[in-house]
Amino acid sequence: MIDLFWRLLAKLLARPAITAWLIARAQRTPYLHIRSADGREVYMGRWWLFNAYDRETHIGRIRWCPWSIRVHHIMRPDADRDLHDHPWDARTVILRGWYTEQRLLE
């Protein structure tokens, strides 16, 4: 049932007008963009959409809310030697385009 919820939400958010609004809104609150290893190119643009972390405390501005939402724009392949992971649960909704994710076998 929860999977159905996320699929329906992704379908709604990927509608062009909604996607454009979400991206435009998020771009008003930039987060640290990630650069390539040589520093010449932006690998991933990142912006806050909801509940940005305070720069000093690293706590969401809405302290009682455990969730934050970011918009990421992946602009090039990840050339990092280390695998990408998060120490917390995360959900990805692709608003526009695609990407290929490679995972280790468990």
XYZ file of C-alpha atoms in Angstrom:
106
model
C 0.000 0.000 0.000
C 2.817 2.406 0.858
C 4.465 1.654 -2.495
C 1.227 2.632 -4.260
C 1.227 5.937 -2.360
C 4.772 6.784 -3.515
C 4.016 5.794 -7.106
C 0.929 8.011 -7.211
C 2.779 10.897 -5.572
C 5.649 10.577 -8.075
C 3.185 10.584 -10.971
C 1.544 13.757 -9.629
C 4.828 15.567 -8.932
C 6.217 14.703 -12.385
C 3.464 16.669 -14.145
C 5.289 19.443 -16.055
C 3.550 22.414 -14.386
C 4.041 20.980 -10.895
C 7.663 20.050 -11.609
C 8.393 23.557 -12.910
C 6.851 25.141 -9.798
C 8.741 22.821 -7.406
C 12.074 23.508 -9.103
C 11.520 27.284 -9.275
C 10.493 27.360 -5.605
C 13.458 25.240 -4.503
C 15.956 27.375 -6.430
C 15.145 30.276 -4.104
C 16.858 28.359 -1.266
C 20.216 26.988 -2.475
C 22.077 24.336 -0.556
C 25.718 23.296 -1.025
C 26.206 22.255 -4.646
C 28.592 19.330 -5.151
C 31.488 19.902 -7.538
C 33.560 17.442 -9.555
C 36.770 16.145 -7.978
C 38.844 18.734 -9.858
C 36.405 21.493 -8.850
C 35.797 22.660 -12.415
C 32.214 21.476 -12.879
C 29.098 21.150 -10.780
C 28.216 17.472 -10.421
C 24.950 18.069 -8.546
C 22.987 21.247 -7.911
C 21.065 21.072 -4.619
C 18.299 23.256 -3.230
C 15.977 23.107 -0.222
C 12.253 22.757 -0.850
C 11.061 22.195 2.725
C 12.519 22.408 6.231
C 16.060 23.547 5.435
C 18.731 22.788 8.020
C 20.123 25.678 10.010
C 23.736 26.283 8.869
C 25.089 26.318 12.415
C 23.022 23.689 14.234
C 22.265 21.408 11.253
C 18.743 20.995 12.621
C 15.645 21.543 10.493
C 14.096 24.970 10.917
C 10.813 23.296 11.831
C 12.321 21.401 14.744
C 9.325 19.180 15.484
C 9.189 17.906 11.874
C 11.586 15.002 11.189
C 11.541 15.450 7.381
C 13.284 17.735 4.945
C 12.855 17.886 1.189
C 15.555 18.837 -1.311
C 15.625 19.140 -5.074
C 18.765 17.735 -6.717
C 19.831 18.282 -10.307
C 22.349 15.615 -11.325
C 24.349 17.176 -14.156
C 27.010 14.567 -14.864
C 28.019 11.013 -13.881
C 29.335 10.602 -10.346
C 33.078 10.015 -10.679
C 33.566 9.561 -6.932
C 35.415 6.381 -5.982
C 33.208 5.815 -2.927
C 29.664 4.502 -3.000
C 26.899 6.991 -2.287
C 24.865 6.319 0.822
C 22.878 8.056 3.545
C 22.911 7.347 7.281
C 19.136 7.858 7.245
C 16.149 6.719 5.224
C 15.620 8.670 2.020
C 13.121 8.629 -0.832
C 13.871 9.731 -4.403
C 11.204 11.034 -6.762
C 12.449 11.755 -10.281
C 10.752 14.928 -11.468
C 12.315 15.144 -14.915
C 14.747 12.989 -16.881
C 16.350 9.826 -15.539
C 19.499 8.356 -14.055
C 21.016 4.901 -13.713
C 21.791 3.695 -10.213
C 24.307 0.930 -9.623
C 24.026 -1.031 -6.386
C 26.069 -3.724 -4.695
C 24.544 -7.162 -4.465
C 23.400 -7.870 -0.933
